[in-house]
XYZ file of C-alpha atoms in Angstrom:
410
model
C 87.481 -33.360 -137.310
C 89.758 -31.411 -138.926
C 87.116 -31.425 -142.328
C 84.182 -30.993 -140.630
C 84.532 -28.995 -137.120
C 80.572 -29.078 -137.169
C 80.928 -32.994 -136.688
C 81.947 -31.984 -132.850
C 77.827 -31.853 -132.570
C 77.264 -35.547 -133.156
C 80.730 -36.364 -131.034
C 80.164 -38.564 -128.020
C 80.882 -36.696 -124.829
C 84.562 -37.602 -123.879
C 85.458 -36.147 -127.243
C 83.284 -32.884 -126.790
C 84.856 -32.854 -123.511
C 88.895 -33.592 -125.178
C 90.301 -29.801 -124.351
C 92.907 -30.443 -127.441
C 89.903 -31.718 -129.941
C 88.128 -28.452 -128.890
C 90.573 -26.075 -128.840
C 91.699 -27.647 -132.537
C 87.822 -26.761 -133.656
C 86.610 -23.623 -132.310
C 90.106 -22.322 -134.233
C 88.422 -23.077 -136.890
C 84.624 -22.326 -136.228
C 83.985 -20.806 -133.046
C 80.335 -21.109 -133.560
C 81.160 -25.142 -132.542
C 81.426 -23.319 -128.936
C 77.931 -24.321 -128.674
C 78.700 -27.681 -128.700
C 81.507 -28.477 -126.639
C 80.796 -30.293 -122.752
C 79.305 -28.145 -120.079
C 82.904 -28.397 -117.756
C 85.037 -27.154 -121.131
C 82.572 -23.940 -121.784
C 84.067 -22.107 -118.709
C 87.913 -22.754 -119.746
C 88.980 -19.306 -120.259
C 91.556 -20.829 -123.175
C 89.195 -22.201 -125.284
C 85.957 -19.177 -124.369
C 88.906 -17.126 -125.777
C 89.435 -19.204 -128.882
C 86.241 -19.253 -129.727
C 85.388 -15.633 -130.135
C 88.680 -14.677 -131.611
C 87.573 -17.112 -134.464
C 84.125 -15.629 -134.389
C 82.736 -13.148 -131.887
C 79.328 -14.412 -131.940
C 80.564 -17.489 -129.902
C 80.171 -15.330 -127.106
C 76.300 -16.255 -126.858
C 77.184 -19.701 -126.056
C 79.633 -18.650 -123.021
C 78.843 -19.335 -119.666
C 78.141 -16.058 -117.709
C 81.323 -16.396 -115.948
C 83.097 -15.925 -119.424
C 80.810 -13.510 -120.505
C 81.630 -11.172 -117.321
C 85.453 -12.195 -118.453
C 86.565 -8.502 -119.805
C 89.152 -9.674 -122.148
C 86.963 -12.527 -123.621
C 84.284 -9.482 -124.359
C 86.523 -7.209 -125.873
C 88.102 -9.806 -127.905
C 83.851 -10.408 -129.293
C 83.202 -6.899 -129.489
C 85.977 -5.899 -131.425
C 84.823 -8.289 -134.321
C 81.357 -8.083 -133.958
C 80.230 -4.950 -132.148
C 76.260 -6.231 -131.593
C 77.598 -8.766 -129.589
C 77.713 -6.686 -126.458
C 74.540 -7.690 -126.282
C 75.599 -10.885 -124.688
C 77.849 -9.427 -122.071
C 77.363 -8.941 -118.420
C 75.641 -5.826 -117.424
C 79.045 -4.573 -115.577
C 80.404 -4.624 -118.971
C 78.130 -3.252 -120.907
C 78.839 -0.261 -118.148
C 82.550 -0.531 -118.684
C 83.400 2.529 -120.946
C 86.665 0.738 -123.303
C 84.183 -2.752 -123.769
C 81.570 -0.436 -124.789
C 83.836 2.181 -127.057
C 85.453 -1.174 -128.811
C 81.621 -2.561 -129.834
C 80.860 0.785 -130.660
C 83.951 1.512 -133.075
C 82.897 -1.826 -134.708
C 79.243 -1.197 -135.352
C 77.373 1.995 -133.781
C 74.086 -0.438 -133.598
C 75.881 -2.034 -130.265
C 75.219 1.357 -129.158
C 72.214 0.238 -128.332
C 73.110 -2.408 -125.276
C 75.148 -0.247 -123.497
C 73.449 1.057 -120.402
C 71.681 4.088 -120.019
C 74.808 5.752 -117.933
C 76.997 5.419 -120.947
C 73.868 6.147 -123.357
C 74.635 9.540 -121.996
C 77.971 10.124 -122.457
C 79.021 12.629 -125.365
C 81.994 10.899 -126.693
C 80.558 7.371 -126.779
C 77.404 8.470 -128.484
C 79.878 10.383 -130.968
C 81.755 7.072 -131.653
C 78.470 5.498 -132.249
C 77.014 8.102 -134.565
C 80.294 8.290 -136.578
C 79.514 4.527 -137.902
C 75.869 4.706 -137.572
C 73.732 7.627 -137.534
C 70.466 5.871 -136.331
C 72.352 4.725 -133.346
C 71.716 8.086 -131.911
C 68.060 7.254 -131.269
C 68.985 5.241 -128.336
C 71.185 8.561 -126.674
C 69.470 10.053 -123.665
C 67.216 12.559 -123.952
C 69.668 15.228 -122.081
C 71.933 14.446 -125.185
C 69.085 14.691 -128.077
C 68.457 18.196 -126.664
C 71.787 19.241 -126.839
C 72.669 21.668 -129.433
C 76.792 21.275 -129.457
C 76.071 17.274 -129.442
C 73.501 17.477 -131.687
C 75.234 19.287 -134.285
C 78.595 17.364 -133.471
C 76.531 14.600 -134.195
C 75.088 15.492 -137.629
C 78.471 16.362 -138.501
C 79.121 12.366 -138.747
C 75.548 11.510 -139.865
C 72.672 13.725 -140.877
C 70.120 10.981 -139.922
C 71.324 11.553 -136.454
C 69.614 14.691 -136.578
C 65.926 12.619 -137.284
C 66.192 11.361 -133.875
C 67.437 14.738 -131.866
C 64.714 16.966 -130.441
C 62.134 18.355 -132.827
C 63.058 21.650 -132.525
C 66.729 21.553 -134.331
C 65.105 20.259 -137.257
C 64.356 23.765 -137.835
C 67.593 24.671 -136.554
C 68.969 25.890 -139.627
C 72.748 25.760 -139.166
C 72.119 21.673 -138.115
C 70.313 21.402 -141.308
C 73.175 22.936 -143.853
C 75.642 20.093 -141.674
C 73.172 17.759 -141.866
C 73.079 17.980 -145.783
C 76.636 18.326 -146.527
C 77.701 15.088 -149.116
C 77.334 11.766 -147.823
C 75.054 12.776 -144.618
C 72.082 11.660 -145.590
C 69.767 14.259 -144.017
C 66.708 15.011 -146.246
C 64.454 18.424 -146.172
C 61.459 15.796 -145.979
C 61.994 15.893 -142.220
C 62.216 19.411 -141.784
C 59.770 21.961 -140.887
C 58.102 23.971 -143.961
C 59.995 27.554 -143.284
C 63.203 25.929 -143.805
C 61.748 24.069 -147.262
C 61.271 28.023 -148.057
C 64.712 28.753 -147.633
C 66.597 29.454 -150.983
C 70.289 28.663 -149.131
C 68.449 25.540 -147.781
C 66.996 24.707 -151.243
C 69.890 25.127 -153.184
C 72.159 23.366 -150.893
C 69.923 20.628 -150.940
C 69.662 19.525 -154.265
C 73.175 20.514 -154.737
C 74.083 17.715 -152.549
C 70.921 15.155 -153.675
C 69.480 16.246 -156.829
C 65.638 14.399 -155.627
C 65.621 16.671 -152.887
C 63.716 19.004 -155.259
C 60.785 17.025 -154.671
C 60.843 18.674 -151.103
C 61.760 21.875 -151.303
C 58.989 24.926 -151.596
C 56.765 24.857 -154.955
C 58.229 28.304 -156.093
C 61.836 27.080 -155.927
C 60.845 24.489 -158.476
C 60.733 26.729 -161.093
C 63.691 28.737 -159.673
C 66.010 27.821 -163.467
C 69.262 27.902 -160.767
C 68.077 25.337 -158.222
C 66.831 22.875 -160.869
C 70.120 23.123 -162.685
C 71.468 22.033 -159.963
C 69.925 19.030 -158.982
C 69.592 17.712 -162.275
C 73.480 18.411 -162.684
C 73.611 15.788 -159.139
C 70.771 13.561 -160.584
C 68.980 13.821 -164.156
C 65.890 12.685 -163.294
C 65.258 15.298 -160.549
C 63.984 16.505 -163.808
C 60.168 15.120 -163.120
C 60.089 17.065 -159.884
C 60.816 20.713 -161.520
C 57.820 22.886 -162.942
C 56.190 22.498 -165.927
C 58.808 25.909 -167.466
C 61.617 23.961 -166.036
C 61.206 20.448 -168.170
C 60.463 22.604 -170.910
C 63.750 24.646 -170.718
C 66.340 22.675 -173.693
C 69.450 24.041 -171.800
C 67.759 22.117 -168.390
C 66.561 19.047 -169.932
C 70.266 18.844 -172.255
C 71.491 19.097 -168.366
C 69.441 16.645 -166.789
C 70.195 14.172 -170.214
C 73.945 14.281 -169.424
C 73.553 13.237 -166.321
C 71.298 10.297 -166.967
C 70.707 9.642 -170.503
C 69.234 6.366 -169.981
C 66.295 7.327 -167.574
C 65.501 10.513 -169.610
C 65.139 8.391 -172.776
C 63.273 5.563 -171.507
C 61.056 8.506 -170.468
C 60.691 10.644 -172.977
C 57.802 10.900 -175.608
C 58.262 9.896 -179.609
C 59.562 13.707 -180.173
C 62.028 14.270 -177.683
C 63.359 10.808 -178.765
C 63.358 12.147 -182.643
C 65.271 15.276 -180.861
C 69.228 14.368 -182.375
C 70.906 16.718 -179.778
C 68.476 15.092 -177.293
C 69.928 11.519 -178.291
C 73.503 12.367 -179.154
C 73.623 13.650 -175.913
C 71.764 10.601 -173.969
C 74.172 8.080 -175.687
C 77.162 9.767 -174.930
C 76.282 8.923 -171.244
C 74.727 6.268 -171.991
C 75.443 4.148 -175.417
C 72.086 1.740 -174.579
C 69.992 4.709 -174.699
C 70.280 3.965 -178.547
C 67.572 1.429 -178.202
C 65.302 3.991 -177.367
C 66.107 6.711 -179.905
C 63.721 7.190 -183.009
C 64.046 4.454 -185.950
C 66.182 7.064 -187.995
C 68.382 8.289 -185.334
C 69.868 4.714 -185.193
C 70.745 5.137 -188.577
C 72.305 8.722 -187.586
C 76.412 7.704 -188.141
C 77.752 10.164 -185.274
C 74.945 9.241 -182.856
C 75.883 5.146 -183.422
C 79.928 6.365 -183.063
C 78.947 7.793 -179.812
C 77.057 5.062 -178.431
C 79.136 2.502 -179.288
C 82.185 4.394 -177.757
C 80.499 4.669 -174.495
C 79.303 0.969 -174.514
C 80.323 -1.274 -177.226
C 76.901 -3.772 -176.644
C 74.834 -0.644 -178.481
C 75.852 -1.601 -182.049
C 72.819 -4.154 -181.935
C 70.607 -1.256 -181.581
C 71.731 0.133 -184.931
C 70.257 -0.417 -188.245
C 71.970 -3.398 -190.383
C 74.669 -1.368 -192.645
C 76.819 -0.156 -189.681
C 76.772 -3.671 -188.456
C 78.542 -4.068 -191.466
C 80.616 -0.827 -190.989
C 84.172 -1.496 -190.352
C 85.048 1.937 -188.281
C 81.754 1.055 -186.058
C 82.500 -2.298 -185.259
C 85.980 -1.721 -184.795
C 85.201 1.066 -182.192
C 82.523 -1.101 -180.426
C 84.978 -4.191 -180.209
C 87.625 -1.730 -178.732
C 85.133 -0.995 -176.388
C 84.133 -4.623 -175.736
C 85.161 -8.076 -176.856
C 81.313 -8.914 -176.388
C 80.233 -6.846 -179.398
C 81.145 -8.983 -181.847
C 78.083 -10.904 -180.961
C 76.395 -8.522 -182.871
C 79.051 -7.680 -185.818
C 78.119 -8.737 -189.487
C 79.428 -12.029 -190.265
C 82.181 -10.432 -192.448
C 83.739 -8.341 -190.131
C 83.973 -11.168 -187.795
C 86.342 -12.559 -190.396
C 88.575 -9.148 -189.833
C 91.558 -9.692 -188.226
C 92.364 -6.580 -186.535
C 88.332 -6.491 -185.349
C 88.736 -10.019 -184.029
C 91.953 -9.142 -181.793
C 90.688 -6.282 -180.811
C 87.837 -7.539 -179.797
C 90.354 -10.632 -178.119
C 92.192 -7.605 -176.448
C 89.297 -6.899 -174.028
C 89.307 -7.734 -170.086
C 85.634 -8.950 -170.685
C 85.976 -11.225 -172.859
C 83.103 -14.608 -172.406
C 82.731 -17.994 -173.165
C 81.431 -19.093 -176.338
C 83.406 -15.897 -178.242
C 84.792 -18.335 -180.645
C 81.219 -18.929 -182.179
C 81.892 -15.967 -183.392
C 84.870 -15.859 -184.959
C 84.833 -17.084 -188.587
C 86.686 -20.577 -188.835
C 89.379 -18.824 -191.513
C 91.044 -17.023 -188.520
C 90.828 -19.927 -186.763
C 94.354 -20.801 -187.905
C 95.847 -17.687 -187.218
C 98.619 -17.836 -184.125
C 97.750 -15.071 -182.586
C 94.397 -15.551 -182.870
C 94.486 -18.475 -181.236
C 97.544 -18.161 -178.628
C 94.743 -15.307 -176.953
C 91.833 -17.554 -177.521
C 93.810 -20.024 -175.179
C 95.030 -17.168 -172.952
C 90.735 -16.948 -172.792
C 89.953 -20.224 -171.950
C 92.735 -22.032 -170.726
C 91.940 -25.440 -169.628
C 88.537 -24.906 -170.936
C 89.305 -24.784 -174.057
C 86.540 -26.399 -176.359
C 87.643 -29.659 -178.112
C 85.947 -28.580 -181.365
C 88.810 -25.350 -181.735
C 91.357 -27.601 -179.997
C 91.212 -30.213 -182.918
C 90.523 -27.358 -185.538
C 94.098 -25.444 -184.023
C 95.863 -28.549 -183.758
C 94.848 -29.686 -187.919
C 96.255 -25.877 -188.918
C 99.055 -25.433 -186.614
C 101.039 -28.587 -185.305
C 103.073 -26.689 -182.942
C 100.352 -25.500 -181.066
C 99.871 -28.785 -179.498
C 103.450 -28.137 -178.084
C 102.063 -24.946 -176.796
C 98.810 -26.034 -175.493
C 100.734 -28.887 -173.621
C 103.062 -26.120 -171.593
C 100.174 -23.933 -170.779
């Protein structure tokens, strides 16, 4: 029993009715709760057990248990939807319901309609979920202080108060502040009109640009700003505005890799265009013009920001020691893509051995002449450990007797 609790199913009865068997396995899975003899599923003790192990055990109570207030709170603490399964006297009893609450705000949603209407449960509710203030009473949704108390925990609150304080337009600035998730999609046109609005809008969400009036999409300070928060607001600006170099250099260093993977044959021939896009973004280099990968500074850059770039460049800085050596730095994986003589360089290869990310099969890539070097190979164990391949084992073990000594201690 102790392997399997879920064996307790296929038990004969006198075992699912053994209070010590039972007690042993809902301790361990109090989902077994559902199994265990009719007379042992209203012992308090092991009702208890269960849902401290697991609150969802609380659907296969008794009623008795689920009416039991400490056996509820004990469920609801863990798992907050399982009010759900409680008596109706406690889903009217204020602490059971602020404990599922404080767990997840969707329990919010079993409570009855007497608490559905008090301020500070709905607030508790709101603070972890803001759709769980669809199911507040409509004195509440109408509201202004709760309303905007709400929003203050989650702007999607504010989708399910009355209509009217969507054009309320203090709500709306607390609705949009970072992290909220309020968008001007659900608001009334006038405030979509509102420059404040606007700005602190895409400030907050750069694709909120998509919503906000047609005239403030060619306003050059608003589309700053929310390709600053999110480069490819960019598509969502006027025409002027994706035309503007200072606004698409902007929008580039905030998202290289989208702007590229975008961009026509020019802009991808542009070099500030691309310097720019792989110094976010060193992938963004498979995407740049044919003789932009041959640009030195531009491959630098990209292989700085992500090592895994130098197979976008052309042949001779595979070759190139400074590249490689800056890519391996970067990661241990772009040696994959290293000319074959450099992978014969020591300091390449340790750098490269140096890196946290670091994969199997990296020794297929080291030439077999460093393959006797100690410190080579005392990190290529570190690597693999027990796993290391029998091939380099055998190889370490011809050039380096000692090592077996080694290996055998590890």
């Amino acid at each position: 029993m102790a392997q399997d609790v879920w064996a307790l199913q296929y038990a004969a009865e006198v075992l699912r009715a053994d209070r010590d068997i039972v007690l042993a396995a809902v301790a361990q899975d109090g989902r077994v709760f559902q199994f265990v003899a009719k007379e042992l599923k209203a012992d308090t003790d092991v009702g208890l057990a269960a849902v401290v192990q697991n609150g969802r055990a609380l659907q296969y109570a008794p009623r008795e248990l689920r009416g039991n207030r400490n056996i509820v709170l004990a469920a609801v603490s863990q798992i907050g939807k399982t009010l759900q399964h409680a008596t109706e006297a406690l889903r009217a009893d204020r602490e059971t319901v602020l404990a599922a609450v404080a767990q997840d705000g969707e329990a919010f949603r079993f409570a009855t309609k007497a608490l559905r209407a008090d301020r500070d449960i709905v607030l508790a509710a709101v603070a972890h979920d803001g759709e769980a203030f669809q199911f507040a009473t409509k004195g509440l949704k109408a509201d202004r202080n709760t309303v905007l108390a709400a929003v203050a925990h989650s702007g999607r609150a504010l989708v399910h108060a009355a209509v009217a304080f969507r054009e309320d337009k203090e709500i709306v600035l607390v609705a949009m502040e970072e992290g909220r998730n309020y968008s001007l999609n659900w608001s009334p046109n006038a405030l979509r009109a509102d420059r404040e609005v606007a700005l602190a809008a895409v400030t907050m969400n750069g694709f909120e640009l998509q919503f906000v009036a047609e005239d403030f999409q060619a306003d050059r300070e608003i589309v700053i700003a929310a390709v600053t928060k999110n480069g490819p607001a960019l598509m969502f600006a006027a025409e002027e505005c994706r035309m503007d170099r200072d606004i698409v250099l902007t929008a580039v260093a905030q998202d290289g890799m989208t702007w590229i993977k975008n961009a026509n044959e020019l802009a991808r021939a542009d070099r500030q265009f691309v310097l720019t896009a792989v110094r976010q973004n060193g992938m963004a280099l498979s995407y740049a013009a044919e003789e932009l990968k041959a640009d030195r500074e531009i491959v630098l850059a990209a292989v700085k920001q992500n090592g895994l770039a130098l197979q976008f460049a052309v042949e001779d800085f595979k070759g190139d020691r400074e590249i490689v050596f800056v890519a391996s730095v970067q990661t241990g994986r772009a040696l994959y893509h290293a000319a074959k003589t450099l992978r014969a360089d020591r300091e390449i290869v340790l750098a490269a051995l140096s890196v946290d990310d670091c994969c199997a099969r990296l020794h297929e890539y080291i030439s077999m002449d460093l393959w006797g070097d100690r410190e080579v190979v005392f990190r290529l164990i570190d690597i693999y450990g027990d796993k290391l391949p029998l091939n380099l084992l055998f190889c370490f073990m011809q050039r380096n007797f000692d090592l077996i000594l080694y290996y055998k201690d590890e």
